[in-house]
Coordinates of C-alpha atoms and ligand atoms in Angstrom, one line a residue:
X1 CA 0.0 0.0 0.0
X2 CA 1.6 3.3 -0.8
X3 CA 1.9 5.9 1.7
X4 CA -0.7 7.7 3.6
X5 CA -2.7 10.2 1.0
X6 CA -2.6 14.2 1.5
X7 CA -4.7 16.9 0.5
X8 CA -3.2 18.7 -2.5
X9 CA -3.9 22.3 -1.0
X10 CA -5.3 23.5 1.4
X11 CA -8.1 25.2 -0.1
X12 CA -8.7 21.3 -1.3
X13 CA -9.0 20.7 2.4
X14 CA -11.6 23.5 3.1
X15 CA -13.6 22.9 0.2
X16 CA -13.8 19.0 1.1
X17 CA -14.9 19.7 4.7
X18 CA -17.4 22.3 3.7
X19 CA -18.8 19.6 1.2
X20 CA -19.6 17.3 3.7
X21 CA -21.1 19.7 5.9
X22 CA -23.8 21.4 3.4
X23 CA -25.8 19.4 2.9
X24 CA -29.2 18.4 2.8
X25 CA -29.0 19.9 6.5
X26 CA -28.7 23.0 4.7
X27 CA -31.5 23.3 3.0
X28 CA -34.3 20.6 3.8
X29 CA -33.6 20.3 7.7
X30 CA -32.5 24.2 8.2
X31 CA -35.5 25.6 6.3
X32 CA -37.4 23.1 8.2
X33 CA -36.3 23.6 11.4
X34 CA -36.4 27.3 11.3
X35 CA -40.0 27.0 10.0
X36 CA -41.2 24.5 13.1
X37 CA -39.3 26.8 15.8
X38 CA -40.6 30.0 15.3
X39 CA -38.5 31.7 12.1
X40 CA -36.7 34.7 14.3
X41 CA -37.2 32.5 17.3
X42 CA -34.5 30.3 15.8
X43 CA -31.2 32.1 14.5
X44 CA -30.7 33.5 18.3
X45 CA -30.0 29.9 20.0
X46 CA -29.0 29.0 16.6
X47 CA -25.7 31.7 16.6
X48 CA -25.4 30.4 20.0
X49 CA -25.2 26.7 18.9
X50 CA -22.7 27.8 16.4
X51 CA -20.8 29.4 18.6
X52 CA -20.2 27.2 22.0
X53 CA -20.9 23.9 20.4
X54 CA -20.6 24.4 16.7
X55 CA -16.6 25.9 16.2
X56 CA -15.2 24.0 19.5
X57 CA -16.2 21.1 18.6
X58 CA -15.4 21.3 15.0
X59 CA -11.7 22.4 16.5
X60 CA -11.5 19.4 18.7
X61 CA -12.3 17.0 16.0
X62 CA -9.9 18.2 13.1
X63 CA -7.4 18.9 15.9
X64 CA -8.1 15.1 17.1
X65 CA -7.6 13.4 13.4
X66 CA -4.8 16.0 12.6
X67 CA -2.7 15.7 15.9
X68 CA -2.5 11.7 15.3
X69 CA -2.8 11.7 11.8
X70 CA -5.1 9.0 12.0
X71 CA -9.1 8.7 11.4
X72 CA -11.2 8.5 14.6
X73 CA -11.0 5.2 15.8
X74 CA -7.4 5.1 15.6
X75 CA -6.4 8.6 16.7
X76 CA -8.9 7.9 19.7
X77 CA -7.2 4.5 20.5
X78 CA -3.7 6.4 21.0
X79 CA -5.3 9.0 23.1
X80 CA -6.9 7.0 25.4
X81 CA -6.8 3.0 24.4
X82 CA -9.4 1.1 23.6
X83 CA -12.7 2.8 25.0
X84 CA -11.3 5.7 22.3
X85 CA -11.3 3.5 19.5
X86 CA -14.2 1.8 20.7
X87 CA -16.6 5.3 20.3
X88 CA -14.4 6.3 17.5
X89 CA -16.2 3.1 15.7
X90 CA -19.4 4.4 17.4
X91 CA -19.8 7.2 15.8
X92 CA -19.0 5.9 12.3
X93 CA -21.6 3.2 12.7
X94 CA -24.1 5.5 14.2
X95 CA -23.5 7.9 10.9
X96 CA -23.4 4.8 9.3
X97 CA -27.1 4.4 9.8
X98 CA -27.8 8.2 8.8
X99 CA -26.0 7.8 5.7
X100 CA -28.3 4.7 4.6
X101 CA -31.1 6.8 4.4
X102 CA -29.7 9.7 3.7
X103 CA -28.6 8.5 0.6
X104 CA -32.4 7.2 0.2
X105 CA -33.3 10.3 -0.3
X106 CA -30.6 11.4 -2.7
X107 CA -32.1 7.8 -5.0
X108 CA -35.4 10.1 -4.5
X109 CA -33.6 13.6 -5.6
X110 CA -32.4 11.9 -8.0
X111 CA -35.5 10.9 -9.1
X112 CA -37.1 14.1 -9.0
X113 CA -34.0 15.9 -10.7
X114 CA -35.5 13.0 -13.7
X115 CA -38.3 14.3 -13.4
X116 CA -37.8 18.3 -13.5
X117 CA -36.7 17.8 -17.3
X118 CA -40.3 17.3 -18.1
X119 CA -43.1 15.0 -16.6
X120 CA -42.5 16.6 -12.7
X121 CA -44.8 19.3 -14.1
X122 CA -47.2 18.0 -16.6
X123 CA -51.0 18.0 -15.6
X124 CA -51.1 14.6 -15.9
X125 CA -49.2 11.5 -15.2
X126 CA -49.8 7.8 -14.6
X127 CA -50.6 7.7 -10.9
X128 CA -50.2 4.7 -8.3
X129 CA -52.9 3.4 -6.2
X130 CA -52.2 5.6 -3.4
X131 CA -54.9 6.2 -1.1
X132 CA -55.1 10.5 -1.5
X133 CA -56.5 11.2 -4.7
X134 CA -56.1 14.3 -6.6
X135 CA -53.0 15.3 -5.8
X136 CA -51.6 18.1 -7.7
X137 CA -47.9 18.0 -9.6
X138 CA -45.0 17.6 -8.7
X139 CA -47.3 16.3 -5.6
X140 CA -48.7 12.9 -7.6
X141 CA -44.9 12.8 -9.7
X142 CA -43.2 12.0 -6.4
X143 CA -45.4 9.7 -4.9
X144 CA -45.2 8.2 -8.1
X145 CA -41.6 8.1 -8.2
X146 CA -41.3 6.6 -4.5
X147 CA -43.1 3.7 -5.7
X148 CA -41.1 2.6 -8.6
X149 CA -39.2 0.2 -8.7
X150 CA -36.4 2.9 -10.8
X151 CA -36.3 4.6 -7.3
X152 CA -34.1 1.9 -6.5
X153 CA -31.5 1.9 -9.2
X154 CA -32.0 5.6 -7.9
X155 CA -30.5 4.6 -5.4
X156 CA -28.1 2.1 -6.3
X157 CA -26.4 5.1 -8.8
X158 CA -26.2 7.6 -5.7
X159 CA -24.0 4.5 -3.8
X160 CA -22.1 3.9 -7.3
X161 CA -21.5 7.6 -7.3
X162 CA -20.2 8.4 -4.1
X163 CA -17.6 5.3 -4.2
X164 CA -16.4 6.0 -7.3
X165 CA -15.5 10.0 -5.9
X166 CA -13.7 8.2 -2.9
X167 CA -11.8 6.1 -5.4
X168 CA -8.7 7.6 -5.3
X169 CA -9.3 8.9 -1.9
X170 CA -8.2 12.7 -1.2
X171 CA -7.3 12.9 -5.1
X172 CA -10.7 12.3 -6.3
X173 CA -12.6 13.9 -3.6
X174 CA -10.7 17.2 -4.1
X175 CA -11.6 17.3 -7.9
X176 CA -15.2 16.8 -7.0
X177 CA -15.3 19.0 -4.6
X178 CA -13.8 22.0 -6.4
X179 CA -16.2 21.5 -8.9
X180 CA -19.8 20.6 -6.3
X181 CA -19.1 23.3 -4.1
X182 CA -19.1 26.6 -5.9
X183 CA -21.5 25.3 -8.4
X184 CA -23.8 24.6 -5.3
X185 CA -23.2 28.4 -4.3
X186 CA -23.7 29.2 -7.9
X187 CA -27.0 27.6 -8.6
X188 CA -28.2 28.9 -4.7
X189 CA -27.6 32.4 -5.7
X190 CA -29.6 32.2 -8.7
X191 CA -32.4 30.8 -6.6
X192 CA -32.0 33.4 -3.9
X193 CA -32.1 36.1 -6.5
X194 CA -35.4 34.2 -8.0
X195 CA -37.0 34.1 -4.8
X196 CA -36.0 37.7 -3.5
X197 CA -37.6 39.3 -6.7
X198 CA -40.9 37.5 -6.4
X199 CA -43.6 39.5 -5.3
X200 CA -43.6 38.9 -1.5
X201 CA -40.4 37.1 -1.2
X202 CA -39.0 40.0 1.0
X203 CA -41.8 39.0 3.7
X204 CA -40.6 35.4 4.2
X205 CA -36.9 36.7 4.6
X206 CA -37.9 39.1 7.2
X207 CA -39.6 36.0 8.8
X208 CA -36.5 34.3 9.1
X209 CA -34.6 37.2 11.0
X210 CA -37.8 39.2 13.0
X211 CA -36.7 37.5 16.8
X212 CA -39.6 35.8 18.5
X213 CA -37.9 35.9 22.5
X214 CA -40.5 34.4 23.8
X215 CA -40.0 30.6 22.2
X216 CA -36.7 31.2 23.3
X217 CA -37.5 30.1 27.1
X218 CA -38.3 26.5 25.2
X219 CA -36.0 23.6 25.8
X220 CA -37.3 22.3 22.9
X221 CA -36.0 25.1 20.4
X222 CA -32.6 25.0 22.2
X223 CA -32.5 21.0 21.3
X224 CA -33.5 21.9 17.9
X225 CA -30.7 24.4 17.6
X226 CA -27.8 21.9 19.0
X227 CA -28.8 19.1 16.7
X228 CA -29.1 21.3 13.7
X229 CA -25.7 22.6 14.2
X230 CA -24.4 19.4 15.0
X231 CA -26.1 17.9 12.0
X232 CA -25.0 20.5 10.3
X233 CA -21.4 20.9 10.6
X234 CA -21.0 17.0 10.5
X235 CA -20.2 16.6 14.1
X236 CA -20.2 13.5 15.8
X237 CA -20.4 11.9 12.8
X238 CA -16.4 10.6 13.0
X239 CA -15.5 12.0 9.8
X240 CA -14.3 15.0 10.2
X241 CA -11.1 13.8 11.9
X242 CA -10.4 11.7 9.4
X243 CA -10.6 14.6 7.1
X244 CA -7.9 16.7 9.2
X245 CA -5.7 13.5 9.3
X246 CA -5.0 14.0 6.1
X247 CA -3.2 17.4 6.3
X248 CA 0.3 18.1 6.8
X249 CA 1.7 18.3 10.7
X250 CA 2.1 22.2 10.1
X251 CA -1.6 23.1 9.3
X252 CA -3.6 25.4 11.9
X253 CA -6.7 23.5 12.2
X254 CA -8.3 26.2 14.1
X255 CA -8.2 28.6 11.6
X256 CA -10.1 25.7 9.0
X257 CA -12.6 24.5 11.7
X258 CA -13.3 28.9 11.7
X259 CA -13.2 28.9 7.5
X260 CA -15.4 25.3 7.6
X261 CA -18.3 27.0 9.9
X262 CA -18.6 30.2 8.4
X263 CA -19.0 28.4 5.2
X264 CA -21.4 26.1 6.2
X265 CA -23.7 28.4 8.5
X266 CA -23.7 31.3 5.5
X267 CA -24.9 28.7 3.0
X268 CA -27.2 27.6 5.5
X269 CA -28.9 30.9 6.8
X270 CA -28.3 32.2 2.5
X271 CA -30.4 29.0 1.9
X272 CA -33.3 30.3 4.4
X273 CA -33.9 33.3 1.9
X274 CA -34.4 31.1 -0.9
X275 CA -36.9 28.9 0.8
X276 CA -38.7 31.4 2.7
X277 CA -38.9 33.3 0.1
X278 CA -40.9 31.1 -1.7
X279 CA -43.1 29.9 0.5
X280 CA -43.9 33.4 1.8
X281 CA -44.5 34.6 -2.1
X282 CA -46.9 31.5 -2.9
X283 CA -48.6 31.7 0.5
X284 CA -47.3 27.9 0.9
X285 CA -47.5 26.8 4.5
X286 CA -44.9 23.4 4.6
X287 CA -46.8 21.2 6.9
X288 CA -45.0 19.1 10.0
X289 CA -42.9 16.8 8.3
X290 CA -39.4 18.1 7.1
X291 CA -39.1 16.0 3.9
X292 CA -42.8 16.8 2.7
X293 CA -41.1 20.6 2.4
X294 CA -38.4 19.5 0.2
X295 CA -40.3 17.0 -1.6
X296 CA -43.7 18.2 -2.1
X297 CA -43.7 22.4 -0.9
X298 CA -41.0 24.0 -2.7
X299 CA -41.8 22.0 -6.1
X300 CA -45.0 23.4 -6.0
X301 CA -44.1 26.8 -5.2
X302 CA -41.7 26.2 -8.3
X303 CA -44.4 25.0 -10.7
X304 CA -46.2 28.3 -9.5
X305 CA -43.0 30.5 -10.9
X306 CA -44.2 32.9 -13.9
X307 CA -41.4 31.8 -15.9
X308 CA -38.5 29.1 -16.6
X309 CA -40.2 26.5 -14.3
X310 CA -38.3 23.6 -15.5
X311 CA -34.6 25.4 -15.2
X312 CA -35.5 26.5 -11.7
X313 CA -36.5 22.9 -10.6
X314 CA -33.7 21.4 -12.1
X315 CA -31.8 24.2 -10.5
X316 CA -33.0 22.8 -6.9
X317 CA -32.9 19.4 -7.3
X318 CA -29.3 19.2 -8.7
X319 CA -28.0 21.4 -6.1
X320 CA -29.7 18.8 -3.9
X321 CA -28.5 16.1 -5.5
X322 CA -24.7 18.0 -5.5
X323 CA -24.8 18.9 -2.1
X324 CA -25.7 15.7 -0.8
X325 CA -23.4 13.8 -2.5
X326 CA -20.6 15.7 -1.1
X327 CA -21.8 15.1 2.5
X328 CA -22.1 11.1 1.7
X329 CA -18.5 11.0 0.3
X330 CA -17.0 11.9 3.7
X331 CA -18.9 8.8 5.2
X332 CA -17.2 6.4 2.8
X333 CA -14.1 8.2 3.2
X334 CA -14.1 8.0 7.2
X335 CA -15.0 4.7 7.2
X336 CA -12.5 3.9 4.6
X337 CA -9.6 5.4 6.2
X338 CA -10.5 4.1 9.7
X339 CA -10.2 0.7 8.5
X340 CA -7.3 1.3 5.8
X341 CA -5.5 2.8 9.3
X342 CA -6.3 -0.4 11.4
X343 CA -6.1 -3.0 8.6
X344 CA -4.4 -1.7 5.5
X345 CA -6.4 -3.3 3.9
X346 CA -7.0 -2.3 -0.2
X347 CA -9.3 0.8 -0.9
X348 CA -11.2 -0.8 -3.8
X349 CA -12.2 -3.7 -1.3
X350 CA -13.5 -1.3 1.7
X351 CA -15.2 0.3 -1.1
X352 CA -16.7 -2.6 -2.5
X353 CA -18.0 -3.5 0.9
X354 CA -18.9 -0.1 1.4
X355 CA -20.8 -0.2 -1.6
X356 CA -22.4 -3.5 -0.8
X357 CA -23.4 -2.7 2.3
X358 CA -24.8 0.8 1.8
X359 CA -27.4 -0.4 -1.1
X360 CA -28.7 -3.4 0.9
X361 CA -29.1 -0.6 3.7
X362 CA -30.6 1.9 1.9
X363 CA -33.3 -1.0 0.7
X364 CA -34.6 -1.0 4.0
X365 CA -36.0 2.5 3.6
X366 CA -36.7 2.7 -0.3
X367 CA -38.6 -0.7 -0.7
X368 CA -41.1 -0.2 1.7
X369 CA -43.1 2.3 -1.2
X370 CA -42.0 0.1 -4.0
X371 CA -43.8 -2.8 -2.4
X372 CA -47.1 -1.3 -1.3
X373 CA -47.2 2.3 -3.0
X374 CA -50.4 3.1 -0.7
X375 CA -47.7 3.2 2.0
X376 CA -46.9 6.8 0.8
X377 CA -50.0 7.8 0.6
X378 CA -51.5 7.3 3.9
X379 CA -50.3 10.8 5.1
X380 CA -46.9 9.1 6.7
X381 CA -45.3 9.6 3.3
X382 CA -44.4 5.7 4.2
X383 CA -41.4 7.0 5.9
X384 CA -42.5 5.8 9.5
X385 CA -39.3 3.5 9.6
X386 CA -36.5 6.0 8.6
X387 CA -38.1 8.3 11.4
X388 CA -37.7 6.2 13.7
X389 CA -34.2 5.7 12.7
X390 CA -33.9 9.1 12.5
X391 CA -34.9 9.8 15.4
X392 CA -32.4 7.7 17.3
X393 CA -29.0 7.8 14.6
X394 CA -29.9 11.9 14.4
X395 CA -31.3 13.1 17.9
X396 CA -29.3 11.1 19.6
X397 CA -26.5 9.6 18.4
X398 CA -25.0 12.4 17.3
X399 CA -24.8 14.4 20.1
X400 CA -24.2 11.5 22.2
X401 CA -20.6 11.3 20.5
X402 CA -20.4 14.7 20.7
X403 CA -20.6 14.3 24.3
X404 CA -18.4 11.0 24.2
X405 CA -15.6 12.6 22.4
X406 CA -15.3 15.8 24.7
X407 CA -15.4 13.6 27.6
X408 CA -12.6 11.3 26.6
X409 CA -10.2 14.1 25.7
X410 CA -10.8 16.7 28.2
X411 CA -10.9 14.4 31.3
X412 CA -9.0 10.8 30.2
X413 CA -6.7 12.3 27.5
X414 CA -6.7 16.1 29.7
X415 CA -7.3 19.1 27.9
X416 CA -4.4 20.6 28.7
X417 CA -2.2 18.2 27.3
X418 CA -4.3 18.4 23.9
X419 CA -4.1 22.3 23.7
X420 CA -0.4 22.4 24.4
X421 CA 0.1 19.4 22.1
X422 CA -1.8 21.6 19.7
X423 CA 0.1 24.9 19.6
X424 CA 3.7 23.0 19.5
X425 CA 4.1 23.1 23.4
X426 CA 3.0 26.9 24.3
X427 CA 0.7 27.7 27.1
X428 CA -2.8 27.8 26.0
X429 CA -3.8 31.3 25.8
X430 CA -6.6 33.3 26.3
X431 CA -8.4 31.7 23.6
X432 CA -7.3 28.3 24.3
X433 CA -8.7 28.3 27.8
X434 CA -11.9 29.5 26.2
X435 CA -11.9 26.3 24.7
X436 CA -11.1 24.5 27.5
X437 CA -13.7 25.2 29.6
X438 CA -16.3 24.7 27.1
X439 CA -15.0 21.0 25.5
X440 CA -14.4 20.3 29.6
X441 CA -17.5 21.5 30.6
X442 CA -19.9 23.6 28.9
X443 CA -20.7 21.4 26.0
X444 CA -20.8 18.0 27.8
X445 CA -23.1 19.4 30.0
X446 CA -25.2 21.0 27.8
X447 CA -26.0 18.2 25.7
X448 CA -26.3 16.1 28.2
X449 CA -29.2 17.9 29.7
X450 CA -30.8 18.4 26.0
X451 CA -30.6 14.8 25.8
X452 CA -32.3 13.7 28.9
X453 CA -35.1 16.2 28.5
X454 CA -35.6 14.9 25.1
X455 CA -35.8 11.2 26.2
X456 CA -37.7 12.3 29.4
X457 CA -40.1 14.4 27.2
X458 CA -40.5 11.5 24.4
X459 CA -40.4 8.6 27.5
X460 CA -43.5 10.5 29.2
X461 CA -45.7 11.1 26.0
X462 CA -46.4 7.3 26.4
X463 CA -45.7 6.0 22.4
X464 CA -42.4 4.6 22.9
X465 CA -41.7 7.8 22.7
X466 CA -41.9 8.7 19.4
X467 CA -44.0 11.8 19.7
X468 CA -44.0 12.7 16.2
X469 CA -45.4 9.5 14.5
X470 CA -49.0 9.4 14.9
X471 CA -49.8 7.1 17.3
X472 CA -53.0 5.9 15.4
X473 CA -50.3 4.8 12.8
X474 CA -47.6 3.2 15.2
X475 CA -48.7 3.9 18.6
X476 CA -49.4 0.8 21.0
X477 CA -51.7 -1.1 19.2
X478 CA -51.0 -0.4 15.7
X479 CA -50.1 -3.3 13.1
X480 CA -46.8 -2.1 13.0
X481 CA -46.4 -1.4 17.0
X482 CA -43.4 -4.2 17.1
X483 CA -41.4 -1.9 14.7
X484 CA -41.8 0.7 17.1
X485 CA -40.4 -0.8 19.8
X486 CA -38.1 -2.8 17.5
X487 CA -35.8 0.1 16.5
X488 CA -34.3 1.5 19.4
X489 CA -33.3 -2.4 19.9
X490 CA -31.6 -2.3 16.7
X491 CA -30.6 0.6 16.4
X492 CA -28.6 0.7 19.7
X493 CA -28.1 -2.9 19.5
X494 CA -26.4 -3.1 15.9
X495 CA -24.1 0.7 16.3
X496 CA -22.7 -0.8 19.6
X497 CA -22.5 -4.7 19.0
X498 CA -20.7 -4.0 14.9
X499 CA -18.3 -1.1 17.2
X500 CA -17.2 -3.5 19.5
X501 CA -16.7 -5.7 17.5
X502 CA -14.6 -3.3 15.0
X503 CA -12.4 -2.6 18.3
X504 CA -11.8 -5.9 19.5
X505 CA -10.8 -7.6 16.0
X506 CA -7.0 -7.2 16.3
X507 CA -5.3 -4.8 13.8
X508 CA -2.4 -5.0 11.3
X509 CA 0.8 -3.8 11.4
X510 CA 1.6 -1.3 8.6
X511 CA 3.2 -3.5 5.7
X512 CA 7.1 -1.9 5.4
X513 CA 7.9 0.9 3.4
X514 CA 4.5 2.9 4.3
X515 CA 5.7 6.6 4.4
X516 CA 3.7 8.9 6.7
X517 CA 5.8 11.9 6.1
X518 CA 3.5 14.7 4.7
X519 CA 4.9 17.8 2.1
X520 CA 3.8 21.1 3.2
X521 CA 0.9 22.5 1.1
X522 CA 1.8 24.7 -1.2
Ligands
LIG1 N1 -23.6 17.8 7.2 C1 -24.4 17.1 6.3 C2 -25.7 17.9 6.1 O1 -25.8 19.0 6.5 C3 -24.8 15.8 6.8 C4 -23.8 14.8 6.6 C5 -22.4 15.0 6.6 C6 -24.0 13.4 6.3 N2 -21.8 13.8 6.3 C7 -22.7 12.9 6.1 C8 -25.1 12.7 6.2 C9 -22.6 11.5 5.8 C10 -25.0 11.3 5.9 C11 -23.8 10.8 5.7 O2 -26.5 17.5 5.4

């Protein structure tokens, strides 16, 4: 195996890590999430998010990956041993689980990118047997689409994709990503400037920023905030240390983990124009579920433009379909390099399983519709099982190795140690001890008491906790009540059973000749 790859500049670096974190986040789950908590209720605890949680912990996990050149798992294990490595693992297998339908719903952007060339807005179309009739387009194109059996090679070529960009490793993702990223900016601007000029569009931006203080006292809006930015900015996902492993010893990974989250949250809050403006202009209201915005809301504010209908939609949907598969590729390429570092093991067979393994996943959500197309139709969209997935992988696991991470290095590693290792040996400065107080204390404690009030909160509304599936659907007595209580089992059971596994399967030494040594970027 030849030696360990390197980015080839650093702007290769910043443009990779700010294509895995915009995302679908960015767009879907912001607009979403800033519609459900109040507009101007939300960017307050939002900055704040961004600020305590969002950059400090985006600084302790490139400084992690960078400082021992490793990926997670592995730059965990040297920190602290094995309980390092072994939520190093954790987090990958809880992203893991995101990432299978995550890329579901790419196989279904995909499928709707199809569609914007033409038939997403004709009149009429064939329609399935789903149980609400007269839907309007693109409403009736995707339920359509969900129930085909295409929407799996959907799919299967968002999988192909994202393996083929991780085929070279840092090579091939830095050419993808200097060519995804500023065309996603590119095609967002033109939709911003579309949506700002509408008649109206002004009143949904001023919607986004006119502060609500009053939501603000709600734990709930707080939780939203953390997850977003966590969801966000890829944390606790595992990957971005494997991303920052990849840089040369001489790199200041503060000053990328600053550039990465300014990036990100511009996109994000520039994205919130776009979207609101929309909906304000067409006097759309998105109802409760986040994907039924993306999916069914915004197309039909697009079939409503005056003019150009079909460049606009395909305008949305590739930018979708761009930004998504930007965030994917840093999945494959944590896993990859975790078990390339443990292993050495060839790329094109981690890939190969990767690829395996991430179709068969994604199955699990996209073949429900395909088999019974009412299942979209009964008002669930059919998507009761990837919320409760969701649910778990997303409100939980993430900011459970968050917490995990911060835990392990400021107290078993010490923070101290880590700064100083950070900054060549100096005292921490003013700044640093900033840091150190929130990584040490802040954060941990702040997530954990989101978390518990979130599991409290969902434990005490009865349904297995799953507060936002109706319970007449899954709730105690339903047909599908098992599944309910299934997940959590799996969910939990699977991540923590595959990562110890991962952990206690012995490595391999590095075959001889493996150079580590990295150039300086130019
Ligand atoms: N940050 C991404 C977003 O906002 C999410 C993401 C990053 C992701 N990496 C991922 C999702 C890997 C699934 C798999 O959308």
């Amino acid at each position: 195996m030849a030696q360990r790859q390197a980015w080839g500049s650093k702007l290769g670096f910043v443009l990779a890590a700010s294509g895995s974190a915009i995302g679908l986040g960015n767009i879907v789950f912001f607009g979403a999430n800033a519609y459900k908590y109040g507009g101007g209720a939300f960017y307050v605890p939002y900055l704040i998010a961004l600020a305590v949680v969002g950059i400090p912990v985006l600084m302790l996990e490139f400084g992690i990956g960078h400082s021992r050149q490793k990926a997670l798992p592995g730059a965990l294990r040297d920190m602290v041993g094995a309980p390092g490595e072994f939520v190093g693992w954790w987090a990958l297998m809880n992203s893991g689980i995101i990432s299978l339908y995550y890329v579901t719903l790419l196989g279904w952007v995909l499928g709707m990118l199809i569609g914007a060339f033409g038939p997403l807005w004709k009149d009429v179309h064939p329609t399935p047997a789903y149980a609400m009739e007269e839907l309007p387009n693109p409403v009736g194109y995707f339920f359509d689409t969900l129930s085909q059996p295409s929407s799996l090679v959907n799919v299967a070529i968002v999988w192909l994709l994202t393996v083929l960009i991780c085929s070279k490793g840092t090579k091939t993702i830095e050419a993808a990503v200097k060519f995804f990223v500023p065309a996603m900016w590119l095609m967002m601007i033109v939709l911003i400037v579309r949506g700002l000029t509408l008649d109206g569009g002004w009143d949904g931006v001023m919607y986004l920023f006119n502060p609500d203080f009053s939501a603000m006292g709600e734990a709930e809006v707080w939780q939203g905030a953390f997850s977003q930015i966590c969801f966000s900015l890829s944390l606790g996902f595992g990957l971005m240390s494997a991303y920052a492993s990849y840089l040369p010893k001489d790199a200041n990974t503060n000053n990328f983990a600053a550039q990465t989250a300014l990036l990100n949250c511009s996109f994000e809050y520039v994205a919130g124009f776009a979207i609101f403006s929309m909906l304000f202009a067409f006097a759309i209201v998105p109802t409760a579920s986040t994907l039924s915005m993306t999916f069914l809301v915004l197309p039909q504010g697009i079939a409503a433009l005056p003019a150009g209908v079909q460049v606009f939609g395909i305008l949305f949907f590739l930018l979708l379909l761009f930004a998504g598969l930007s965030s994917a590729i840093s999945l494959v390429e944590g896993v990859c390099s975790a078990v390339i570092d443990k292993w050495h093991v060839s790329r094109k067979l981690v890939l190969t399983c990767a690829f395996g393994i991430g179709f068969l996943g994604s199955m699990m959500f996209a073949l429900p519709q395909v088999i019974d197309p009412t299942l979209s139709g009964d008002g669930t969209l059919g998507l009761t099982l990837l919320d409760l997935f969701d649910n778990k992988a997303f409100g939980y696991g993430l900011l459970l190795a968050v917490v995990a991470q911060c835990v392990l290095v400021a107290w078993v590693y010490g923070i101290k140690r880590f700064v100083r290792e950070r900054n060549g040996g100096r005292e921490p400065t003013l700044f640093d001890k900033g840091f150190m107080v929130l990584v040490g204390g802040v954060i941990p404690v702040a997530l954990l008491y989101v978390l518990a009030s979130q599991a409290w909160s969902e434990f005490s509304s009865g349904v297995y906790g799953f507060k936002f599936v109706d319970p007449a659907v899954i709730g105690g007595e339903g047909e599908w009540a098992w599944l309910a209580a299934a997940v959590p089992l799996v969910w939990l059971g699977g991540t923590v059973g595959l990562a110890l596994m991962l952990t206690l399967i012995k490595g391999r030494p590095a075959p001889e000749g493996v150079d580590r040594k990295q150039e300086a970027l130019p």
